[in-house]
XYZ file of C-alpha atoms in Angstrom:
569
model
C -0.036 0.154 0.061
C 2.553 2.291 0.719
C 3.904 2.027 -3.003
C 0.660 3.377 -4.222
C 1.515 6.084 -2.093
C 4.406 6.630 -3.736
C 3.138 6.894 -6.816
C 0.385 8.993 -5.736
C 2.752 11.525 -4.577
C 4.741 11.080 -7.229
C 1.255 11.884 -10.029
C 0.701 14.803 -7.251
C 3.839 16.428 -7.539
C 3.812 17.226 -10.617
C 0.645 18.657 -11.515
C 0.444 19.854 -7.348
C 2.528 23.820 -7.923
C 1.674 24.899 -4.143
C 2.723 21.327 -3.124
C 5.832 22.093 -5.135
C 5.687 25.641 -3.647
C 5.397 24.255 -0.191
C 8.813 21.721 -0.352
C 11.038 23.965 -2.491
C 10.374 26.823 0.965
C 10.993 24.026 3.537
C 13.739 25.293 5.672
C 15.309 21.253 6.098
C 13.969 18.164 4.964
C 12.646 17.299 8.533
C 10.461 20.198 7.714
C 9.875 18.878 4.263
C 9.202 15.261 5.250
C 6.562 16.568 8.167
C 4.695 18.128 5.050
C 4.801 15.456 2.591
C 3.804 13.230 5.719
C 0.978 15.939 6.087
C -0.255 16.025 2.917
C -1.242 11.735 4.021
C 1.725 10.198 1.997
C 3.601 8.039 3.631
C 6.449 5.918 2.288
C 9.610 4.159 2.593
C 12.694 4.918 0.224
C 12.405 1.191 -1.653
C 8.746 1.515 -1.813
C 9.351 4.835 -3.335
C 11.686 3.269 -6.345
C 9.378 0.570 -6.727
C 7.315 2.966 -7.414
C 9.338 4.741 -9.847
C 10.469 1.430 -11.639
C 6.302 0.835 -11.532
C 5.981 4.222 -13.450
C 8.958 3.999 -15.781
C 7.385 0.400 -16.581
C 4.114 2.031 -17.621
C 5.781 4.952 -19.409
C 5.380 7.345 -17.132
C 7.817 10.517 -16.476
C 8.796 13.747 -15.138
C 10.639 15.731 -16.663
C 13.956 17.464 -15.034
C 12.236 21.029 -14.750
C 9.429 20.063 -12.991
C 11.261 17.766 -9.767
C 14.263 20.827 -10.187
C 11.191 23.208 -9.093
C 11.482 21.531 -5.586
C 14.867 22.375 -4.032
C 16.365 19.852 -1.626
C 13.491 17.639 -3.084
C 13.435 14.743 -6.058
C 15.626 14.674 -8.432
C 15.461 12.774 -11.378
C 19.503 11.625 -12.684
C 19.623 13.057 -16.061
C 20.525 9.979 -18.944
C 18.983 7.083 -15.738
C 16.083 5.361 -15.332
C 13.828 6.455 -12.205
C 14.558 3.015 -10.605
C 18.555 5.104 -10.043
C 16.542 8.231 -8.243
C 18.422 9.367 -5.120
C 16.004 11.128 -3.032
C 17.547 13.965 -1.524
C 14.708 13.827 1.187
C 17.238 12.653 4.309
C 14.506 10.982 6.071
C 11.433 8.632 4.933
C 9.645 6.828 6.933
C 12.247 6.752 9.540
C 15.010 5.955 6.893
C 18.322 8.592 7.099
C 20.644 8.719 4.341
C 23.890 9.590 5.024
C 24.314 12.302 1.685
C 23.529 15.097 3.349
C 26.265 13.883 6.206
C 28.724 13.606 3.462
C 28.540 17.213 2.092
C 29.107 19.982 4.530
C 28.086 22.048 2.365
C 23.816 21.126 3.218
C 25.343 21.437 7.353
C 23.215 23.581 9.087
C 24.711 27.086 10.301
C 24.367 25.619 14.153
C 25.885 21.983 12.942
C 28.448 24.138 10.808
C 29.740 25.547 13.947
C 29.197 23.392 16.244
C 31.776 21.211 14.094
C 33.782 24.041 13.816
C 34.332 24.688 17.358
C 34.376 21.172 18.505
C 37.186 20.582 15.992
C 39.113 23.547 17.030
C 38.825 22.484 20.404
C 39.222 18.502 20.115
C 42.066 18.162 17.507
C 44.653 19.959 18.611
C 43.844 18.465 22.607
C 44.118 15.469 21.021
C 46.906 15.609 19.237
C 48.693 17.347 22.839
C 46.922 14.175 24.731
C 48.368 11.537 22.066
C 51.734 13.104 22.189
C 52.227 13.804 25.484
C 50.500 9.688 26.378
C 53.704 8.538 23.790
C 56.023 10.351 25.712
C 54.809 8.867 28.730
C 54.558 5.683 27.074
C 58.048 5.757 25.970
C 59.041 6.730 29.122
C 57.495 4.588 31.132
C 58.668 1.671 28.793
C 62.575 3.139 28.909
C 61.863 2.939 32.776
C 61.023 -1.242 33.040
C 63.936 -1.932 30.527
C 66.778 0.128 32.591
C 65.038 -1.958 35.836
C 65.706 -5.019 33.713
C 68.818 -4.291 33.031
C 69.983 -3.387 36.900
C 68.680 -6.733 37.685
C 70.530 -8.455 35.052
C 73.579 -6.689 36.140
C 73.017 -7.265 39.417
C 72.941 -10.834 39.274
C 75.525 -10.577 36.754
C 78.144 -8.825 39.642
C 76.680 -11.592 42.079
C 77.238 -15.059 39.920
C 80.590 -13.056 39.447
C 81.713 -12.677 42.640
C 80.848 -16.428 43.238
C 82.892 -17.688 39.760
C 86.246 -15.519 40.933
C 85.754 -16.834 44.901
C 85.745 -20.299 43.921
C 88.542 -19.678 41.446
C 91.331 -18.557 44.751
C 89.775 -21.956 46.317
C 90.807 -23.928 43.297
C 93.684 -22.234 42.881
C 94.012 -22.843 46.756
C 93.839 -26.739 46.443
C 96.371 -26.864 43.285
C 99.087 -24.790 45.253
C 98.749 -26.902 48.398
C 101.563 -28.631 49.348
C 99.812 -31.981 50.235
C 98.553 -32.049 47.007
C 101.512 -30.368 45.170
C 103.930 -33.753 46.948
C 101.050 -36.277 46.431
C 101.443 -35.540 42.500
C 104.900 -34.936 41.614
C 105.645 -38.073 43.885
C 107.848 -40.258 41.679
C 106.897 -43.720 43.423
C 104.032 -44.943 46.214
C 106.132 -45.056 48.930
C 105.945 -41.029 48.573
C 102.275 -41.124 47.276
C 101.253 -42.842 50.251
C 103.150 -40.614 52.645
C 101.126 -37.505 51.804
C 97.988 -39.336 50.940
C 96.363 -38.832 53.915
C 97.628 -35.147 54.823
C 96.340 -34.181 50.567
C 93.136 -36.032 51.359
C 92.701 -33.866 54.446
C 92.946 -30.491 52.551
C 90.248 -31.620 50.086
C 87.925 -32.818 52.758
C 88.505 -29.491 54.674
C 87.743 -27.820 51.561
C 84.297 -29.847 50.142
C 83.268 -29.026 54.189
C 84.036 -25.620 54.157
C 81.591 -24.771 51.509
C 77.768 -26.242 51.040
C 77.977 -25.159 47.588
C 81.027 -27.504 46.956
C 79.569 -31.123 45.418
C 83.078 -32.404 45.352
C 86.651 -31.993 45.273
C 89.548 -33.974 43.257
C 92.819 -33.957 41.865
C 93.700 -36.047 38.267
C 97.117 -36.936 37.312
C 98.467 -36.033 33.635
C 97.261 -38.810 31.839
C 93.375 -37.733 32.654
C 92.860 -40.315 35.758
C 91.051 -39.379 39.017
C 93.777 -40.599 41.993
C 91.748 -38.835 45.101
C 88.552 -37.227 45.644
C 86.116 -35.809 48.534
C 83.251 -38.647 46.716
C 85.211 -42.330 46.472
C 83.222 -43.093 42.761
C 84.997 -40.650 41.511
C 88.259 -42.524 42.544
C 90.032 -44.150 39.509
C 88.050 -42.440 36.948
C 89.077 -40.737 33.530
C 88.534 -37.462 32.685
C 90.966 -36.823 29.824
C 88.160 -35.969 27.646
C 86.648 -33.585 29.847
C 87.357 -29.209 28.135
C 88.243 -29.114 32.269
C 90.927 -31.212 31.613
C 92.138 -31.173 28.568
C 92.998 -26.825 28.905
C 94.342 -27.052 32.476
C 96.962 -29.723 31.743
C 98.399 -26.894 29.462
C 99.011 -24.865 32.005
C 95.207 -22.767 32.086
C 93.020 -22.683 34.687
C 89.641 -23.159 33.535
C 85.616 -22.579 34.000
C 83.086 -24.526 32.566
C 79.383 -24.187 32.196
C 76.698 -26.369 33.777
C 77.463 -29.031 32.719
C 76.470 -32.479 33.588
C 78.786 -34.943 35.465
C 79.307 -38.346 33.884
C 79.978 -40.010 37.017
C 77.469 -38.615 39.451
C 74.837 -37.575 36.900
C 74.677 -34.235 39.342
C 74.727 -30.937 36.925
C 77.539 -28.192 38.283
C 80.372 -25.682 37.298
C 83.717 -27.482 37.481
C 86.650 -25.594 38.291
C 90.468 -26.896 37.345
C 93.891 -25.398 37.829
C 96.958 -26.652 36.630
C 99.294 -28.282 39.749
C 102.814 -27.275 39.181
C 105.890 -28.819 40.973
C 108.082 -26.950 42.483
C 110.397 -26.458 39.629
C 107.390 -25.164 37.804
C 106.337 -28.646 36.249
C 102.577 -29.430 35.290
C 102.439 -33.300 37.487
C 98.143 -32.547 37.934
C 95.152 -30.881 37.927
C 93.106 -29.715 40.725
C 89.523 -29.975 40.729
C 86.334 -28.532 42.378
C 83.057 -28.757 41.802
C 80.180 -26.445 42.418
C 76.359 -27.939 42.373
C 74.505 -26.606 39.841
C 71.190 -26.295 41.874
C 73.025 -23.942 43.383
C 73.743 -21.466 40.316
C 70.421 -21.915 39.013
C 68.899 -21.081 43.053
C 71.028 -17.876 42.451
C 69.698 -17.476 39.007
C 66.196 -18.265 39.449
C 65.765 -16.128 43.311
C 66.125 -12.685 40.650
C 62.735 -11.676 39.879
C 61.034 -7.895 38.748
C 57.691 -9.325 38.499
C 54.854 -12.135 39.122
C 55.303 -13.387 35.605
C 59.237 -12.558 35.060
C 62.396 -14.814 35.333
C 65.764 -14.881 34.655
C 68.050 -17.317 32.334
C 71.024 -18.441 32.138
C 72.849 -18.761 28.586
C 76.217 -19.574 28.017
C 78.838 -19.278 24.655
C 77.234 -21.423 23.060
C 73.371 -20.392 22.909
C 72.363 -23.078 25.426
C 70.489 -22.103 27.921
C 72.396 -23.665 31.187
C 69.705 -22.041 33.876
C 66.043 -21.574 33.530
C 63.159 -22.005 36.380
C 61.449 -24.214 33.953
C 63.591 -26.826 34.005
C 62.543 -28.804 30.712
C 63.806 -25.608 29.225
C 67.376 -26.488 30.707
C 69.980 -27.611 27.532
C 68.125 -26.098 25.050
C 69.621 -23.733 22.370
C 68.026 -20.551 21.391
C 68.277 -21.603 18.038
C 69.562 -24.105 16.205
C 73.451 -25.099 17.137
C 76.003 -25.660 13.915
C 76.775 -29.258 12.893
C 80.755 -29.195 14.665
C 79.261 -27.441 18.241
C 76.177 -29.882 17.849
C 78.485 -32.957 17.400
C 81.379 -31.387 20.206
C 78.624 -31.389 22.813
C 77.624 -34.774 21.983
C 81.550 -36.235 21.747
C 82.063 -34.330 25.427
C 79.245 -35.777 27.114
C 78.750 -31.517 28.423
C 74.862 -31.300 28.771
C 74.208 -34.939 29.533
C 71.405 -34.997 26.535
C 72.256 -36.971 23.670
C 70.470 -34.212 20.881
C 70.780 -30.400 21.682
C 66.653 -28.985 20.817
C 66.565 -25.772 19.737
C 63.594 -22.885 20.529
C 63.946 -21.196 17.694
C 64.151 -17.826 19.149
C 66.455 -16.363 16.461
C 65.253 -12.897 17.962
C 66.289 -13.306 21.477
C 69.985 -15.616 20.016
C 70.952 -12.573 18.054
C 70.705 -9.984 20.874
C 72.105 -12.065 24.068
C 74.192 -14.726 22.711
C 77.896 -13.075 22.809
C 76.149 -9.833 24.164
C 79.541 -7.588 25.370
C 77.693 -4.562 26.769
C 74.370 -4.745 29.292
C 71.588 -3.796 26.732
C 67.368 -4.756 26.329
C 65.584 -6.471 23.401
C 62.030 -7.849 23.520
C 61.045 -11.146 21.656
C 57.831 -13.267 20.704
C 58.434 -16.368 22.969
C 56.816 -19.891 20.916
C 56.203 -21.117 24.723
C 54.309 -18.423 26.312
C 52.184 -17.119 23.197
C 52.908 -13.505 23.788
C 55.120 -10.938 23.337
C 58.172 -10.812 25.948
C 60.647 -8.143 27.153
C 64.197 -8.873 28.129
C 67.234 -6.704 29.762
C 70.982 -8.694 30.118
C 73.747 -8.111 31.532
C 77.662 -10.451 30.244
C 79.223 -11.925 32.852
C 83.632 -10.707 33.305
C 84.293 -13.983 34.450
C 82.300 -15.935 32.012
C 80.997 -15.764 28.439
C 77.293 -16.373 29.787
C 75.037 -13.431 29.905
C 72.618 -13.261 32.472
C 68.395 -11.750 30.634
C 66.027 -10.872 33.078
C 62.308 -11.578 31.063
C 58.986 -10.063 31.824
C 55.877 -10.140 29.824
C 54.888 -7.931 27.674
C 51.309 -7.886 29.296
C 52.366 -7.792 32.283
C 53.999 -4.195 31.426
C 51.282 -3.270 29.334
C 48.422 -3.064 32.673
C 49.566 -0.658 34.174
C 49.910 1.462 30.573
C 46.411 0.309 29.831
C 44.919 1.839 32.617
C 47.189 5.478 31.865
C 45.728 5.008 28.357
C 42.303 4.690 30.361
C 42.858 7.694 32.321
C 44.121 9.509 29.349
C 41.132 8.728 27.285
C 39.109 9.834 30.132
C 40.004 12.610 30.640
C 39.721 13.955 26.991
C 36.467 12.212 26.983
C 35.507 14.493 29.285
C 37.038 17.419 28.066
C 35.164 16.279 25.399
C 31.910 16.697 26.602
C 32.638 19.722 28.549
C 33.576 20.614 24.888
C 30.769 20.053 23.113
C 28.212 21.709 25.639
C 30.060 24.796 25.670
C 29.929 24.571 21.761
C 26.684 23.630 21.568
C 25.269 26.247 23.221
C 27.414 28.623 21.430
C 26.404 27.180 18.142
C 22.860 27.796 19.590
C 22.888 30.959 20.767
C 24.301 32.247 17.205
C 22.273 30.173 14.427
C 18.914 31.135 17.031
C 19.184 34.975 15.530
C 19.798 33.679 12.211
C 16.928 30.798 12.108
C 14.939 33.305 13.356
C 16.270 36.476 10.456
C 15.606 33.624 7.527
C 12.302 32.134 8.667
C 11.301 36.722 9.045
C 12.309 36.641 5.650
C 10.286 33.770 4.191
C 7.458 35.217 5.911
C 8.552 38.248 3.846
C 8.137 37.292 0.531
C 5.210 34.310 1.265
C 2.806 36.364 3.283
C 4.037 40.304 3.247
C 5.004 40.396 6.680
C 6.312 38.276 9.451
C 6.901 38.559 13.225
C 9.241 41.329 14.795
C 8.781 40.607 18.104
C 11.256 37.432 18.164
C 13.692 39.818 15.737
C 13.383 42.271 18.176
C 15.016 41.470 21.332
C 17.844 40.295 18.900
C 18.216 43.774 17.272
C 18.766 45.065 20.681
C 22.501 43.192 20.838
C 25.618 44.836 20.665
C 27.374 42.719 17.869
C 27.192 41.801 14.418
C 24.140 39.595 15.032
C 22.576 42.530 16.297
C 23.191 44.849 13.189
C 22.442 42.085 11.233
C 19.101 41.856 12.147
C 18.562 45.806 12.865
C 19.679 45.876 8.955
C 17.422 43.765 8.068
C 14.528 45.359 9.712
C 15.268 48.648 8.075
C 15.165 47.319 4.958
C 12.030 45.378 5.140
C 10.356 49.131 6.455
C 11.868 50.244 3.501
C 10.590 47.198 1.333
C 7.219 48.045 2.683
C 7.890 51.511 1.623
C 8.765 51.012 -1.655
C 6.120 48.512 -2.243
C 3.105 51.106 -0.777
C 4.380 53.756 -3.359
C 4.648 51.255 -6.233
C 1.250 50.213 -5.833
C 0.280 53.938 -5.771
C 1.971 54.496 -8.860
C 0.724 51.647 -10.547
C -2.890 52.690 -9.545
C -2.283 56.411 -10.934
C -0.665 54.814 -14.239
C -4.098 52.925 -14.501
C -6.441 56.104 -14.038
C -3.723 57.780 -16.983
C -3.995 54.538 -18.590
C -7.887 54.728 -18.908
C -7.543 59.079 -19.772
C -6.151 58.030 -22.309
C -7.944 55.420 -23.859
C -10.925 57.080 -23.716
C -9.599 60.685 -25.821
C -8.207 58.037 -27.891
C -11.325 55.810 -28.541
C -12.779 59.663 -28.813
C -10.532 60.342 -31.314
C -10.934 57.277 -33.171
C -15.581 57.955 -33.651
C -15.081 61.267 -34.467
C -12.840 60.570 -37.381
C -14.195 58.435 -39.121
C -16.623 58.812 -42.187
C -19.814 58.378 -39.975
C -19.163 60.680 -37.665
C -18.806 63.157 -39.803
C -21.500 62.404 -41.846
C -23.918 63.125 -38.668
C -22.086 66.270 -37.713
C -23.328 67.315 -41.594
C -26.892 66.402 -40.705
C -26.820 67.694 -37.509
C -25.352 70.886 -39.277
C -28.921 70.541 -41.502
C -31.426 70.041 -39.356
C -29.767 73.418 -37.231
C -30.486 75.397 -40.330
C -33.692 73.558 -40.900
C -36.954 75.511 -40.616
C -40.133 74.066 -39.134
C -43.242 73.321 -41.551
C -46.319 75.082 -41.695
C -48.185 72.090 -41.107
C -45.626 71.147 -38.033
C -45.920 72.352 -34.439
C -42.784 73.440 -32.754
C -43.580 70.855 -30.385
C -43.584 67.669 -33.244
C -40.557 69.145 -33.878
C -37.912 69.448 -31.706
C -39.545 65.443 -30.563
C -38.227 64.409 -34.001
C -35.231 66.712 -33.656
C -35.132 64.600 -29.950
C -35.805 61.619 -31.635
C -32.623 61.790 -33.711
C -30.116 62.357 -31.456
C -31.347 59.584 -29.111
C -30.401 57.554 -32.603
C -27.253 59.020 -32.961
C -26.140 58.748 -28.936
C -26.611 54.980 -29.375
C -24.444 54.670 -32.545
C -21.885 56.657 -30.879
C -21.370 54.174 -27.792
C -22.218 50.715 -29.872
C -18.873 52.441 -31.857
C -17.003 52.875 -29.104
C -17.256 49.626 -28.139
């Protein structure tokens, strides 16, 4: 039924000039819609297009000129069928089109002022807030990274100090006279003389620190001759890197590797044992428990979701809170290093698996100075941030890891606080803007309405404009000029009407004169004048009375007068 309503409206808009004029003079699309609804028509945009399609099939048409007469109304697009008519009505049956929204030139002055004032107020404030927020976030992130770096540096220094202290103990063991005498003895009898005192020295060192796992000495062939753990005696450790390097005269500190005899992880400190003549006669080894190193590293935290870990020079994790990740490499090891690790049985595993975190490996393995980085963890499935510091005594790097989400939590709160502040200020600015725009637009709309009434009805209500005209601003001046102009227009209109009336009178008089001249100049009128002259000169007949003569003369005059009137008409 609404389609029929749309068709009826279409047919009426073609012929109803009054309706066209009302739509044309409507101040807004809302008023235009009210006019359509008041006229008894109700339809949606889809129903309007359906009606146009139906009209097109029936061969009906409407010219562009007819619809163009309705400003902002329905317009047929040139060279397009009626089904592609774009409705200029912004609302038909509660449907609001976006055409006007994307056409700022069609906005009301109140809307334009509101948008302009809001843009002036909010855009600079938004940019300033965004800049300040970004600087705050960067500063907070830098501060967090600095905190992680300081924690990593602190713990790395602690491990360095521990290594230095253990190295000193290893040197003391290797230089002890009983140890030197035992390894330098050339026959079993001399070794027996030093054995008890040498064993006592090893036991004393072992009991001096609960972190020690075992203390033992090795001869030049790699065979263990004495140890605090009997299971080490007679074992050959010539394949171990700590023996191969120390037997050449170099002190050595291993990573956290797994012992082949005990099966326990630990760090091996070795130092060559030299005789009084400076000859290397063996190697003294001190092993500390790997669990204690792990405990030192794991005790360092920067929050509930943070942890510390240790990476050796090969990029293999040698300390981590998650034991399942220990002895995993950050990236796949080269074939030669993988082979060496398996041959030397450094980590006590058949194969070193990779965690495949190249971002982290590129930053941390072999690092020479304290720094930080971020990477994506496949294990946690989140972005991680890390501060790391290299050890001075070992080619290890200690990292302090923290989930980026944990760092983001307070930052998100900061972002929301800034957003709330912006919204609050924006709301206040919006209210002020709307009030200001309304105060500016209201007198302009009243002025527009008055001008429209002046055009349509030849008068307008001056009371509303009188209030505005009292203002001393530009709008008040405009209203005063408009009122003066309206009075002058009315006066000129009255004067023009009077002139038109006078001109009509003059035209009528001139017309009469012209008509009389036309009559008197005809041959017929000349003949009548001649007859009248003859009548005036005629004498009365004998048998006629004077009365009869004048009655005949009067009758002829009446006939002549009637004839003149007919000619004038």
